[in-house]
Every structure is written in C-alpha cells, then in structure tokens.
Amino acid sequence: MAGPQGPRCPGGLTVRELELKFSLPLSLQDSLARDDSGDRIERVWSCYYDTPDGALARARMAVRVRRKGETWLQTVKADDGDRFDRFEWERPIAGNHPERDALPPEDTPQGALAHRTFAQWRPLFETDFERRARIVAPVPGLKVELAQDVGEVRCAEHRESIREVELECVEGSRAAFFAWALDWARLNQACLLMPTKNERGLRLAARLPLAPSPVKAGAIAPGAGTGTAPALGSVLRACVAHACANLEPILASDDPEGPHQLRVALRRLRAALRFAGLRERDAGWLEVDAGARTLADAAGRVRDLDVFETGALRTLRARFRGDAAIETLARSVVDARDAARMDLRRTLAGPTTTRFVLHTLAMTEAMADAGLEAGAAGDPGAPTAAAAAAPAPPTAGPGPTADPAEDPSVTPDREPGTRAPAMAAFDAPRFGDFAAIRLHALRRRVRRRAGQARDAEGWHRTRLAVKTLRYALDFAAEALPRGTEVARAQSILARWQERLGAGQDLAASREVAADALSRPGVPDGAAVRALALIDGWRAFAPADEDEPRRDARRALRGLGDALRAAEPRGARKARSDAGARAATDGAASARTPEGAGPEGVAPDAATVDARGPDAAAPDADPRGAASRPRAIIEDPPAPDGDPPR
C-alpha cells in the first residue's frame, strides 16, 4: 500500500503504489515455503465496483472494498500509464459498503470521477484468496512486502484461479527496488504477470474482451525546463510500458498488430537509448540495447511473415493464380508464422523477458536518481554517487542466466555481478537544450547515411537512422523552441521512412519466402519454382535507382527548414559563419556533406564541414571546448539496428 517517496494524503497514506506481480508456479511456492516462519497468513475478500456503463473501467480506475481480518478498507486505484506504479488511495471504512467520505479529494482527477459516479456504483465481481506476507529488508534503506496470493476471482458462475506473488515497495528508492527485484526474479526464475486482479475480473464480467487489444505508443511530453535525467527517465519508462502492454495481446490472441506494436515499442526504446547517448556511457545500457534487439527480432519474424502474406504473397497469388508452387508457398508461410508466434510466446512468457524488463527499469531509475543528485549539487558536469548504484546482471542463481548465448541481458561487455562505473552528467541539465543538441546530431547522422548509401544495405541503414530521428522528435516534441515545425518534420520523416520501407519489403520478400520454404515437408520442386517466380517478379518490378536519392534530397531540405529553430546555439553560429565565408569566396556550391561522393545529397545549412559544428565554430560557446555539447553521433563500425534484408 505505501509506495516509495510518494505524496501523502491527509490520512498519512502515500498515494502511489509501486508493485510487481509474478506468476506462482508450484516450484516457486515450494521455494518460498522454505523460509515462511515470519509470514502473516490471512484471508482476504474484496468486492470490486463500477457503474453500469463502465465509467471507472474506461478511465482505467478500480474501486474495491476489502476485508482483511477484522478491518474494512476502501481503495481507489488508477493506472496513469506506468505499468508498475499506480495512483492508490486507501482508507479504513465502517463496513462492507463504499463510503463517499473515503474517496480521494474532488480536486484530483481520480477523486472528481469517483465523486461524480459514486451513486451509480454497483458490485461487479469479487476476489477471495489466502495471503502469506512478510516484510523483507534486503539492503539498507529498502523494505519490500513479499506476498503470495492463492485463491480465485469470481463473477456470477464464472471462476478463475489466482496464483501470484506480489513485491511491493514499502520504503526506499525506485532504483533500489527494481535492482533487488531483478536479483530476486533471477534467483527464483520468476516471470512477470501483467494482468491485475481488476483486469481479470473485468474480463470475467465481460467488461473487457477476453483477449486484450494491442496498444499503440502514448504521448510523451517532457517540457523544455524539465531536468534532462528525469525527462529521459519518463521517456524510457513509457517505452517499457508500451512493450509490456503488448505482451498479453500476443500471448492471448493471433492479432497481427500485437507483434507489430511490440517491435515498435522495442525500436522506440532503442531509439531513446541512442537519443540519450546512453550506450556510450555505461555497458549496462549496451545490455539493455542487446536485450531489446533480441526481443524485437523475435517479434519481427512474426511481423515479417504477416507483411509478406498481405503484400508480396497476395500479389503473387493474383498474378500466378492457381499455381501449385505459389499455393505451397502460401501454406508454408502460415506454418512458419505459427511456429514463429509460438517461439515468441515462449520467450515472452519466460524469465528472459522478465529479466530484460526489470534490468531496463533498474538502469532507468539509477540514471534518473543520478541526474537528480547532480542537479541538487549544482554541478551538472560531475559524476554522482547514485550512478554507481546502476544495476549489474545479478550473481544470484547459476545456469543459463549467466550465459551470454542464452541470456540477452548478459554480454561480454560486462561480467555478471559487476557494477557499472559512475556515469557522467548529461551534456545539458535542461531537457530542451539537451534535446536540441541530440536532434541536431541525429539529423547529421541521417544526412551522413543518405550521402553514403549506394545499395539496398545503405538505404536500409538510412531508413534506421530516419526512424531513430522520427522517434526522437516524438520524445522531444514539447521541449523544442517555438517556431520548430515538429508536425511537418514528423510528416516528412514518416513519408520518407515509408518509401524506404517499400523498397526494403520488396528486397526482403525472397528471404522471407526462402525461410518459409525451408521447413521440413516442403517439396523441393515446389520450393525451387516458387523462388524462381519471385525472382522473375522482382526482376520485372518497376525500379528507379535515382528515386531514393531524390527522396533524400527532398526530405533533407524540408527537415532543414522545419527544424531550423531547434538548432543548438553552436550550430546556428557555425551556419552563420559558413554562410558568410561562402558569400566571400563563392564556394558555397562546391560543398558536399560528410562522407558523400559525387552523387552526394546536398547539405542543409546546418552541415558546415566534415568536422561538425563544434569544430567549425570553436568560439561559439564561451564555456570552452571542454563543456561544449558533443553534437556528433558516430556510426559504429558494423551496421546497427536490424540486420539488412
């Protein structure tokens, strides 16, 4: 009930709940039973309420009356986007019926809705379970309630069992809680359980569909004056929440949007890591990036087959109607997708995904704490003590958890059990300044890759850079200066990404088909003919080799205009100085962007020379070179992001 460092209501109770739920198989129950001497054992009965038209469920609120021993409690909970951190208002009441006086204040969003609908509340479903709970203090300053719940949720004649473990932060920091939860989950091979008791009851009551719908990314809008570390923390939490919201839709249904949205969420997370420059700061973020890529690849195998079936395969079946080889290919695609979906489900339901989620959240909270300490100390350039507490892959538990080949959260970059070094503060303490620096660098990266692209692989790398810049604009939209045409820039990037993607989907069609046809039982003759037909179809598909470059020139010119107001101060002065020099020596027309050849994409005004804006304008920032923003994101030696298709 009592969350970490949360605001307090007049009754003295915190109004945030930080809680993780895990499934409770018999093996975990037996393990926990070995040390249950201090457990409190009690019967817990609860009745959940809503209006006849489901007003509370639509607002993602839950209201319950609960009996614990001889005490009656009324609780209002609300999900405001963070999967594991919710609004909670709990007060004792006299009996087994809701009381208006125990509602949150009317001047809160939750209280306003609760008071307005109170007279319409009706009992909807109930839960009845035995709880075995204990308080543990695993590290100084952290207290966690560990509770096992075994019972059922009931609605009329419908029943569903409850078998879960809850870890609730009673006292301590978010970073310490998630770091310890990661250790605990690894030791016990525990798997996160996403649906709450309220959601399960709503499904029994037919107030929610049995299979939850896939979820798109929500808005993220840190303001310009927000501290950089807290702002980036909110971005990363939102990416994790987006991914977690799409786990149950994949596990419970065959909706193709589920794997698509999971892959989008993980790509957004990876884009956020690049936007923040975190991968260069701490090997732990490389582990997060590797884990996100592994899960995105698993979701991508399902998504690629879905795209092939509704795109290239549909065209092939129409063009070669009734061809036995193409029909064999169609059946093989269905079989391959079913197998890929089962593999994805096994991964998502297992401990690897749980470790990835908890490790990402632990790293995020440690980063946010470090940034807050730096801001409080008034020295944004100094490393902080809190950063040294960034979690490492825990040592608890032997076996595959310590094997990089089996666990994407462990890489050769850092040995399991080691701690990350203290992380230096960010380039700018205010998020608005930081976002301008990083967006400028990401735009240079797009330009560099477009200038270097000569083949399908080069344009694939360009597309990845475009996608990263597009997501970064989403993260920074509310923090950019007035005059920045964010919507225009996002539209330009979306169109460019779509056009690059169309070419990639065509190039990937043969690889997807070949993988599907390689499954056991497919006749060799049918496979050879189907691939030959695809090769012929691709060979005669209309292609304009200059089209990607024309698209790039158009897009980069538009981006230069749309984002000019968001350029960092050093880049604006460098551009002004470069323009003055060009007017003097008449050399403006001879400039080409970094890495571009004779066919290079024409630079926009923000690209000065191959050294970057800082080198071109050494006097642009009076603070000196040591404190000027690092505005260039270097390409790694090997392609990053998804492998070329």
XYZ file of C-alpha atoms in Angstrom:
645
model
C 0.000 0.000 0.000
C 2.675 2.510 0.951
C 4.703 3.438 -2.081
C 8.227 4.815 -2.240
C 8.702 8.506 -1.640
C 5.163 9.297 -2.704
C 2.978 12.292 -1.842
C 0.852 11.833 1.249
C -2.852 12.248 1.789
C -4.341 13.827 4.918
C -4.722 10.369 6.493
C -0.990 9.838 6.257
C -1.027 7.203 3.499
C 1.018 7.519 0.318
C -0.944 7.793 -2.910
C 1.471 5.901 -5.177
C 1.830 2.133 -5.282
C 4.993 0.592 -6.748
C 4.303 -3.098 -7.210
C 5.381 -6.072 -9.333
C 3.329 -9.223 -9.839
C 4.754 -12.619 -10.736
C 3.096 -15.909 -11.558
C 3.299 -18.504 -8.759
C 4.074 -21.985 -10.065
C 4.334 -24.789 -7.511
C 8.130 -24.745 -7.743
C 8.263 -21.094 -6.637
C 5.654 -21.678 -3.935
C 7.748 -24.537 -2.532
C 10.881 -22.385 -2.650
C 9.225 -19.557 -0.734
C 7.769 -22.018 1.782
C 11.275 -22.994 2.929
C 11.508 -19.695 4.800
C 7.976 -18.808 5.872
C 8.405 -18.701 9.639
C 7.694 -14.980 9.780
C 4.772 -14.940 7.345
C 1.463 -13.317 8.204
C -1.344 -15.550 6.957
C -4.768 -14.003 6.421
C -7.925 -14.465 4.388
C -8.597 -11.526 2.060
C -12.009 -10.923 0.500
C -12.676 -7.995 -1.863
C -15.622 -6.679 -3.860
C -14.942 -4.509 -6.919
C -17.365 -1.824 -8.120
C -18.154 0.040 -11.324
C -21.034 1.934 -12.886
C -23.490 0.140 -15.210
C -21.868 1.816 -18.217
C -18.300 1.035 -17.096
C -17.197 4.608 -16.394
C -14.437 3.554 -13.988
C -13.028 0.871 -16.294
C -12.923 3.332 -19.203
C -10.906 5.711 -17.032
C -8.567 2.855 -16.029
C -9.710 3.125 -12.423
C -10.546 0.386 -9.932
C -12.590 0.700 -6.745
C -12.770 -2.081 -4.182
C -13.939 -2.737 -0.647
C -11.676 -5.263 1.085
C -11.848 -7.166 4.337
C -8.535 -8.071 5.966
C -9.071 -9.769 9.288
C -11.488 -7.536 11.170
C -10.664 -4.402 9.162
C -12.594 -2.981 6.197
C -10.666 -0.895 3.668
C -11.823 1.106 0.655
C -9.280 1.537 -2.137
C -9.273 3.618 -5.313
C -6.550 2.798 -7.849
C -5.782 4.395 -11.199
C -3.400 3.454 -13.990
C -1.821 6.582 -15.447
C 0.483 4.909 -17.963
C 3.196 3.396 -15.768
C 2.516 -0.327 -15.672
C 4.006 -0.847 -12.216
C 3.473 2.492 -10.464
C -0.166 3.446 -9.891
C -2.215 6.006 -8.020
C -3.621 4.442 -4.835
C -5.916 5.968 -2.217
C -6.820 3.635 0.648
C -8.815 4.477 3.793
C -10.491 2.415 6.526
C -14.303 2.339 6.450
C -17.001 1.088 8.817
C -18.382 -1.885 6.878
C -18.749 -3.718 3.591
C -20.189 -0.851 1.510
C -18.357 2.056 -0.182
C -18.281 5.391 1.637
C -18.115 8.786 -0.075
C -16.044 10.256 2.755
C -13.263 7.762 1.999
C -12.873 8.877 -1.629
C -9.904 10.916 -2.897
C -10.371 14.710 -2.828
C -12.595 16.094 -5.567
C -9.811 18.363 -6.813
C -7.862 15.330 -8.061
C -8.771 13.688 -11.407
C -9.458 10.381 -9.679
C -11.499 11.990 -6.930
C -13.564 14.048 -9.371
C -14.692 10.955 -11.289
C -15.240 8.913 -8.133
C -17.463 11.567 -6.517
C -19.389 12.181 -9.746
C -20.228 8.498 -10.265
C -20.450 7.338 -6.636
C -24.245 6.981 -6.568
C -24.130 4.685 -9.634
C -21.611 2.156 -8.301
C -22.720 -1.477 -8.342
C -20.887 -4.652 -7.205
C -19.265 -6.264 -10.237
C -17.058 -9.173 -9.114
C -15.145 -10.373 -6.059
C -11.823 -11.936 -5.159
C -11.220 -14.398 -2.339
C -7.722 -15.626 -1.540
C -5.286 -16.584 1.190
C -2.333 -14.234 1.536
C 1.010 -15.178 3.059
C 3.010 -11.968 3.510
C 6.291 -10.906 5.009
C 8.384 -7.738 5.088
C 11.962 -8.098 3.889
C 14.775 -5.560 4.128
C 17.297 -6.870 1.588
C 19.522 -3.768 1.531
C 19.806 -0.725 3.789
C 17.009 1.752 3.154
C 14.762 -0.684 1.273
C 11.732 -2.520 2.644
C 9.592 -4.755 0.454
C 6.399 -6.649 1.188
C 6.540 -10.098 -0.391
C 3.063 -11.649 -0.585
C 1.758 -14.923 -2.028
C -1.910 -14.901 -3.058
C -3.732 -18.189 -3.739
C -7.484 -18.199 -4.349
C -9.920 -17.144 -7.052
C -11.733 -14.277 -8.741
C -15.500 -14.787 -9.104
C -18.212 -13.197 -11.205
C -21.617 -14.885 -11.071
C -20.965 -18.513 -12.080
C -17.543 -17.763 -13.599
C -14.338 -18.592 -11.727
C -10.652 -18.035 -12.394
C -7.801 -19.068 -10.133
C -5.372 -16.636 -8.517
C -1.786 -17.793 -8.043
C 0.619 -14.883 -7.842
C 3.437 -13.282 -5.907
C 3.496 -9.549 -5.269
C 6.557 -7.469 -4.482
C 5.510 -4.060 -3.173
C 7.925 -1.302 -2.277
C 7.125 -0.178 1.260
C 10.152 2.048 1.761
C 13.108 3.016 -0.384
C 14.054 4.275 -3.811
C 12.691 3.012 -7.109
C 16.214 2.198 -8.281
C 16.947 0.017 -5.259
C 13.566 -1.716 -5.547
C 13.938 -2.664 -9.209
C 17.577 -3.715 -8.740
C 16.629 -6.041 -5.883
C 13.559 -7.329 -7.747
C 15.859 -8.238 -10.643
C 18.085 -10.231 -8.269
C 15.039 -11.919 -6.735
C 13.478 -12.799 -10.089
C 16.724 -14.252 -11.396
C 17.261 -16.333 -8.257
C 13.712 -17.726 -8.417
C 13.342 -17.923 -12.229
C 10.210 -15.795 -11.723
C 8.070 -14.478 -14.578
C 6.177 -11.182 -14.514
C 2.385 -11.351 -14.518
C 0.876 -8.389 -16.341
C -2.922 -8.586 -15.772
C -4.110 -7.182 -12.446
C -6.861 -8.802 -10.403
C -9.134 -5.969 -11.515
C -8.444 -6.615 -15.204
C -9.070 -10.327 -14.778
C -12.355 -9.647 -13.013
C -13.450 -7.198 -15.697
C -12.879 -9.900 -18.319
C -14.965 -12.394 -16.350
C -17.679 -9.744 -16.124
C -17.457 -9.170 -19.908
C -16.432 -5.541 -19.331
C -13.162 -6.173 -21.186
C -12.507 -8.503 -24.141
C -11.072 -11.890 -23.178
C -8.015 -11.136 -25.310
C -6.692 -7.615 -24.673
C -6.202 -5.429 -27.715
C -2.733 -4.347 -28.874
C -1.710 -0.913 -27.646
C -0.060 1.909 -29.577
C 2.510 4.245 -28.068
C 1.129 7.000 -25.899
C 2.227 10.620 -25.915
C 5.482 11.509 -24.155
C 5.904 15.202 -23.499
C 8.671 16.311 -21.109
C 8.891 20.087 -21.135
C 11.912 22.180 -22.059
C 12.577 23.149 -18.449
C 12.473 19.588 -17.119
C 15.771 18.203 -15.903
C 17.419 16.038 -18.538
C 17.696 12.898 -16.412
C 14.057 12.943 -15.180
C 12.853 13.673 -18.719
C 14.809 10.776 -20.177
C 13.550 8.595 -17.342
C 9.956 9.343 -18.324
C 10.749 8.548 -21.972
C 12.323 5.192 -21.130
C 9.533 4.222 -18.719
C 6.960 4.985 -21.406
C 8.798 2.763 -23.897
C 8.888 -0.102 -21.386
C 5.201 0.405 -20.572
C 4.356 0.298 -24.302
C 6.212 -3.007 -24.659
C 4.643 -4.521 -21.538
C 1.143 -3.502 -22.650
C 1.555 -5.680 -25.750
C 2.739 -8.857 -24.030
C -0.731 -10.122 -23.092
C -2.258 -9.381 -26.531
C 0.434 -11.583 -28.096
C 0.046 -14.343 -25.526
C -3.756 -14.375 -25.763
C -4.512 -13.815 -29.465
C -3.234 -14.054 -33.038
C -3.868 -10.372 -33.772
C -1.012 -9.335 -36.106
C -0.938 -5.893 -34.527
C 0.452 -7.362 -31.281
C 3.897 -8.388 -32.596
C 3.979 -5.193 -34.660
C 3.397 -2.944 -31.646
C 5.852 -4.899 -29.503
C 8.534 -4.425 -32.145
C 7.659 -0.725 -32.418
C 7.952 -0.354 -28.630
C 11.353 -2.032 -28.558
C 12.577 0.024 -31.501
C 11.425 3.178 -29.745
C 13.325 2.057 -26.659
C 16.485 1.536 -28.698
C 15.959 4.913 -30.369
C 15.631 6.500 -26.919
C 18.956 4.968 -25.878
C 20.638 6.473 -28.943
C 18.860 9.815 -28.498
C 20.080 9.972 -24.897
C 23.582 8.761 -25.775
C 23.308 6.150 -23.028
C 25.001 3.309 -24.871
C 28.269 5.233 -24.841
C 28.049 5.948 -21.104
C 27.640 2.560 -19.440
C 27.959 -1.059 -20.572
C 24.688 -1.777 -18.782
C 22.852 0.167 -21.480
C 24.525 -1.960 -24.134
C 22.938 -4.939 -22.384
C 19.551 -3.226 -22.474
C 20.027 -2.485 -26.171
C 21.030 -6.091 -26.907
C 18.036 -7.441 -24.997
C 15.652 -5.113 -26.828
C 17.108 -6.148 -30.159
C 16.758 -9.864 -29.347
C 13.087 -9.489 -28.411
C 12.416 -7.209 -31.392
C 13.936 -9.807 -33.708
C 11.627 -12.482 -32.273
C 8.593 -10.244 -32.824
C 9.961 -9.255 -36.230
C 9.943 -12.824 -37.502
C 6.183 -12.938 -36.976
C 5.680 -9.435 -38.353
C 7.753 -10.063 -41.492
C 5.635 -13.106 -42.365
C 2.439 -11.101 -41.789
C 3.694 -8.331 -44.092
C 4.762 -10.840 -46.744
C 1.388 -12.613 -46.646
C -0.673 -9.437 -47.017
C 1.695 -7.825 -49.524
C 4.016 -9.734 -51.831
C 2.284 -13.108 -51.465
C -1.124 -11.628 -52.240
C 0.317 -10.070 -55.410
C 1.979 -13.341 -56.419
C -1.220 -15.350 -55.906
C -3.147 -12.883 -58.056
C -0.504 -12.895 -60.793
C 0.052 -16.681 -60.813
C -3.468 -17.727 -59.934
C -3.744 -21.430 -59.155
C -0.018 -22.130 -59.444
C 0.763 -25.138 -57.238
C 4.168 -23.818 -56.162
C 2.730 -20.470 -55.026
C -0.038 -22.264 -53.113
C 2.628 -24.407 -51.444
C 4.421 -21.198 -50.517
C 1.200 -19.781 -49.034
C 0.743 -22.847 -46.806
C 4.409 -22.732 -45.796
C 4.089 -19.078 -44.779
C 1.141 -19.897 -42.499
C 3.065 -22.775 -40.892
C 6.198 -20.675 -40.465
C 4.248 -17.829 -38.893
C 2.502 -20.170 -36.457
C 5.876 -21.580 -35.414
C 7.397 -18.103 -35.072
C 4.437 -16.969 -32.969
C 4.820 -19.946 -30.626
C 8.545 -19.209 -30.264
C 7.728 -15.578 -29.473
C 5.143 -16.582 -26.885
C 7.573 -18.923 -25.150
C 10.117 -16.119 -24.975
C 7.665 -13.537 -23.655
C 6.204 -15.875 -21.030
C 9.631 -16.929 -19.752
C 12.161 -15.459 -17.321
C 14.358 -13.874 -20.025
C 11.764 -11.206 -20.827
C 11.178 -10.573 -17.123
C 14.890 -10.016 -16.548
C 15.047 -7.657 -19.522
C 12.140 -5.532 -18.241
C 13.459 -5.322 -14.677
C 17.032 -4.627 -15.765
C 15.848 -1.805 -18.037
C 13.767 -0.247 -15.264
C 16.576 -0.581 -12.718
C 19.009 1.143 -15.079
C 16.427 3.845 -15.821
C 15.792 4.645 -12.166
C 19.514 4.687 -11.334
C 20.067 7.140 -14.194
C 17.200 9.370 -13.031
C 18.492 9.345 -9.444
C 21.992 10.228 -10.629
C 20.691 13.174 -12.637
C 18.641 14.474 -9.719
C 21.652 14.295 -7.397
C 23.785 16.165 -9.922
C 21.158 18.880 -10.224
C 20.848 19.204 -6.461
C 24.613 19.550 -6.156
C 24.636 22.317 -8.743
C 27.402 20.655 -10.756
C 25.941 19.128 -13.922
C 29.378 18.057 -15.115
C 30.347 15.869 -12.183
C 29.785 12.139 -11.765
C 27.426 11.217 -8.944
C 27.354 8.565 -6.280
C 23.902 7.341 -7.255
C 25.123 6.463 -10.727
C 27.486 3.916 -9.256
C 24.458 2.007 -7.982
C 23.282 1.287 -11.515
C 22.388 -2.391 -11.516
C 24.558 -5.079 -12.962
C 23.378 -8.516 -14.022
C 22.942 -10.209 -10.635
C 25.044 -13.119 -9.486
C 22.122 -14.972 -7.905
C 21.391 -18.287 -9.467
C 23.546 -20.493 -11.659
C 22.841 -21.841 -15.103
C 21.773 -20.108 -18.286
C 21.230 -16.737 -16.652
C 24.980 -16.117 -16.771
C 25.487 -17.347 -20.333
C 25.559 -14.599 -22.999
C 24.455 -17.104 -25.612
C 21.208 -17.764 -23.765
C 20.524 -14.513 -21.931
C 20.403 -11.246 -23.928
C 20.793 -9.226 -20.733
C 24.360 -10.545 -20.281
C 27.024 -9.654 -22.848
C 30.810 -9.940 -22.943
C 30.979 -6.176 -22.334
C 30.479 -6.692 -18.598
C 30.856 -9.724 -16.397
C 27.784 -10.799 -14.381
C 27.835 -9.378 -10.885
C 29.995 -6.340 -11.639
C 28.810 -2.792 -11.058
C 28.694 -0.042 -13.639
C 31.085 2.890 -13.269
C 29.734 6.252 -12.180
C 28.005 7.920 -15.110
C 28.948 11.447 -16.111
C 26.210 14.047 -16.204
C 24.437 14.864 -19.467
C 25.542 17.467 -21.993
C 22.907 19.937 -20.785
C 20.965 19.965 -17.481
C 17.739 21.220 -19.113
C 15.927 18.815 -21.402
C 15.167 21.484 -24.002
C 18.867 22.247 -24.517
C 19.792 18.576 -24.437
C 17.117 17.666 -26.997
C 18.331 20.360 -29.404
C 21.889 19.018 -29.206
C 20.900 15.407 -29.741
C 18.381 16.060 -32.518
C 20.994 18.041 -34.403
C 23.398 15.104 -34.075
C 20.786 12.590 -35.186
C 19.942 14.737 -38.194
C 23.615 14.793 -39.173
C 23.610 11.004 -38.873
C 20.659 10.748 -41.262
C 22.413 13.043 -43.742
C 25.667 11.113 -43.487
C 23.995 7.776 -44.142
C 21.934 9.125 -47.025
C 25.095 10.554 -48.579
C 26.894 7.222 -48.229
C 24.046 4.977 -49.455
C 24.861 3.182 -52.699
C 22.872 -0.050 -52.439
C 19.961 -1.717 -50.616
C 22.019 -2.157 -47.458
C 22.994 1.509 -47.440
C 19.387 2.638 -47.815
C 18.376 0.180 -45.092
C 20.855 1.873 -42.746
C 19.470 5.231 -43.821
C 15.975 4.060 -43.000
C 17.082 3.030 -39.495
C 18.585 6.481 -38.938
C 15.388 8.140 -40.219
C 13.323 6.028 -37.850
C 15.526 6.943 -34.877
C 15.229 10.657 -35.678
C 11.470 10.338 -36.065
C 11.094 8.683 -32.661
C 13.453 11.217 -31.075
C 11.213 14.010 -32.353
C 8.285 12.293 -30.629
C 10.220 12.273 -27.359
C 11.284 15.926 -27.636
C 8.226 17.482 -29.287
C 7.157 19.584 -26.282
C 10.689 20.671 -25.397
C 11.686 22.341 -28.668
C 11.681 26.128 -29.183
C 8.716 27.992 -30.550
C 8.922 28.062 -34.317
C 10.045 24.457 -34.652
C 7.722 22.765 -37.126
C 7.574 19.404 -35.355
C 4.461 18.130 -37.123
C 5.919 18.999 -40.525
C 9.219 17.295 -39.703
C 7.439 14.176 -38.436
C 5.327 14.046 -41.597
C 8.431 14.337 -43.789
C 10.192 11.575 -41.876
C 7.125 9.299 -41.914
C 6.766 9.616 -45.697
C 10.473 9.071 -46.262
C 10.532 6.054 -43.947
C 7.510 4.568 -45.722
C 9.093 4.974 -49.160
C 12.368 3.453 -47.996
C 10.410 0.657 -46.330
C 8.551 -0.215 -49.517
C 11.846 -0.939 -51.207
C 13.044 -2.937 -48.205
C 9.870 -5.067 -48.162
C 10.391 -5.915 -51.832
C 14.040 -6.776 -51.234
C 13.109 -8.919 -48.203
C 10.389 -10.923 -49.955
C 12.704 -13.598 -51.334
C 14.446 -14.113 -47.970
C 11.122 -14.464 -46.136
C 9.857 -16.915 -48.765
C 13.074 -18.945 -48.692
C 12.897 -19.279 -44.902
C 9.270 -20.426 -45.059
C 10.015 -22.951 -47.824
C 12.980 -24.398 -45.929
C 10.689 -26.036 -43.385
C 10.517 -29.855 -43.362
C 7.952 -31.412 -45.690
C 8.040 -28.801 -48.456
C 8.719 -30.486 -51.842
C 12.000 -29.334 -53.374
C 10.443 -28.800 -56.793
C 7.728 -26.527 -55.423
C 10.279 -24.526 -53.429
C 12.559 -24.039 -56.443
C 9.685 -22.946 -58.689
C 8.204 -20.563 -56.116
C 11.555 -18.839 -55.587
C 12.127 -18.636 -59.344
C 8.751 -16.956 -59.797
C 9.612 -14.459 -57.044
C 12.968 -13.711 -58.689
C 11.264 -13.103 -62.007
C 8.595 -10.922 -60.440
C 11.247 -8.826 -58.655
C 13.346 -8.537 -61.812
C 10.468 -7.012 -63.748
C 9.187 -4.828 -60.911
C 9.496 -1.156 -61.887
C 12.555 0.390 -60.277
C 14.104 3.835 -60.408
C 17.616 3.745 -58.976
C 17.703 7.520 -58.582
C 14.398 7.696 -56.703
C 15.865 7.101 -53.185
C 18.348 9.919 -53.713
C 15.677 12.306 -54.968
C 13.555 11.372 -51.943
C 16.532 12.051 -49.676
C 17.205 15.485 -51.172
C 13.548 16.454 -50.812
C 13.304 15.180 -47.252
C 16.542 16.737 -46.041
C 15.655 20.138 -47.498
C 12.299 20.006 -45.756
C 13.847 18.906 -42.465
C 16.363 21.734 -42.633
C 13.541 24.259 -42.831
C 11.261 22.573 -40.288
C 13.908 22.090 -37.589
C 15.966 25.253 -38.041
C 14.534 26.845 -34.905
C 15.633 23.809 -32.884
C 19.321 24.007 -33.814
C 21.666 24.301 -30.827
C 23.390 27.637 -30.372
C 26.805 26.482 -31.610
C 25.334 25.060 -34.814
C 23.453 28.276 -35.591
C 26.615 30.370 -35.249
C 28.595 27.860 -37.308
C 25.979 28.019 -40.053
C 26.047 31.815 -39.999
C 29.860 31.882 -40.188
C 29.855 29.330 -43.004
C 27.346 31.387 -44.962
C 29.494 34.494 -44.616
C 32.589 32.634 -45.802
C 30.688 31.118 -48.735
C 29.458 34.532 -49.830
C 33.029 35.810 -49.771
C 34.800 33.055 -51.696
C 31.914 31.862 -53.880
C 32.449 28.282 -52.753
C 29.021 27.536 -51.362
C 28.011 25.451 -54.366
C 31.049 23.188 -54.014
C 30.199 21.888 -50.563
C 29.159 18.245 -50.098
C 28.139 16.539 -46.876
C 30.444 14.381 -44.829
C 31.056 11.016 -46.469
C 29.194 11.887 -49.676
C 30.633 11.210 -53.121
C 29.951 12.967 -56.416
C 26.321 11.899 -56.183
C 26.092 13.096 -52.583
C 22.994 14.619 -51.105
C 23.193 18.396 -50.961
C 23.802 19.572 -47.385
C 21.389 21.720 -45.486
C 22.555 24.895 -43.839
C 23.280 23.156 -40.536
C 26.055 20.993 -42.028
C 29.228 23.073 -42.071
C 32.061 20.696 -42.883
C 33.306 17.220 -42.129
C 34.491 18.228 -38.673
C 30.997 19.062 -37.384
C 29.571 22.260 -35.901
C 31.816 22.348 -32.856
C 34.998 22.200 -34.901
C 33.701 24.789 -37.368
C 32.851 27.300 -34.659
C 35.365 26.942 -31.806
C 34.300 30.231 -30.279
C 30.555 29.624 -30.486
C 30.266 28.660 -26.842
C 32.002 30.887 -24.262
C 32.256 27.951 -21.846
C 35.111 26.483 -23.933
C 35.664 23.197 -25.716
C 35.535 21.058 -22.585
C 31.925 21.943 -21.848
C 30.559 22.345 -25.385
C 27.873 19.834 -26.409
C 29.097 16.663 -28.086
C 26.874 17.027 -31.123
C 28.084 14.222 -33.362
C 26.863 10.652 -33.111
C 29.446 8.440 -34.765
C 28.403 5.407 -36.760
C 29.633 2.098 -35.344
C 31.999 0.046 -37.493
C 29.278 -2.501 -38.228
C 25.618 -1.811 -39.089
C 23.441 -1.303 -36.046
C 19.693 -1.748 -35.694
C 18.015 -4.536 -37.584
C 20.133 -6.647 -39.940
C 19.866 -5.662 -43.620
C 17.272 -7.571 -45.500
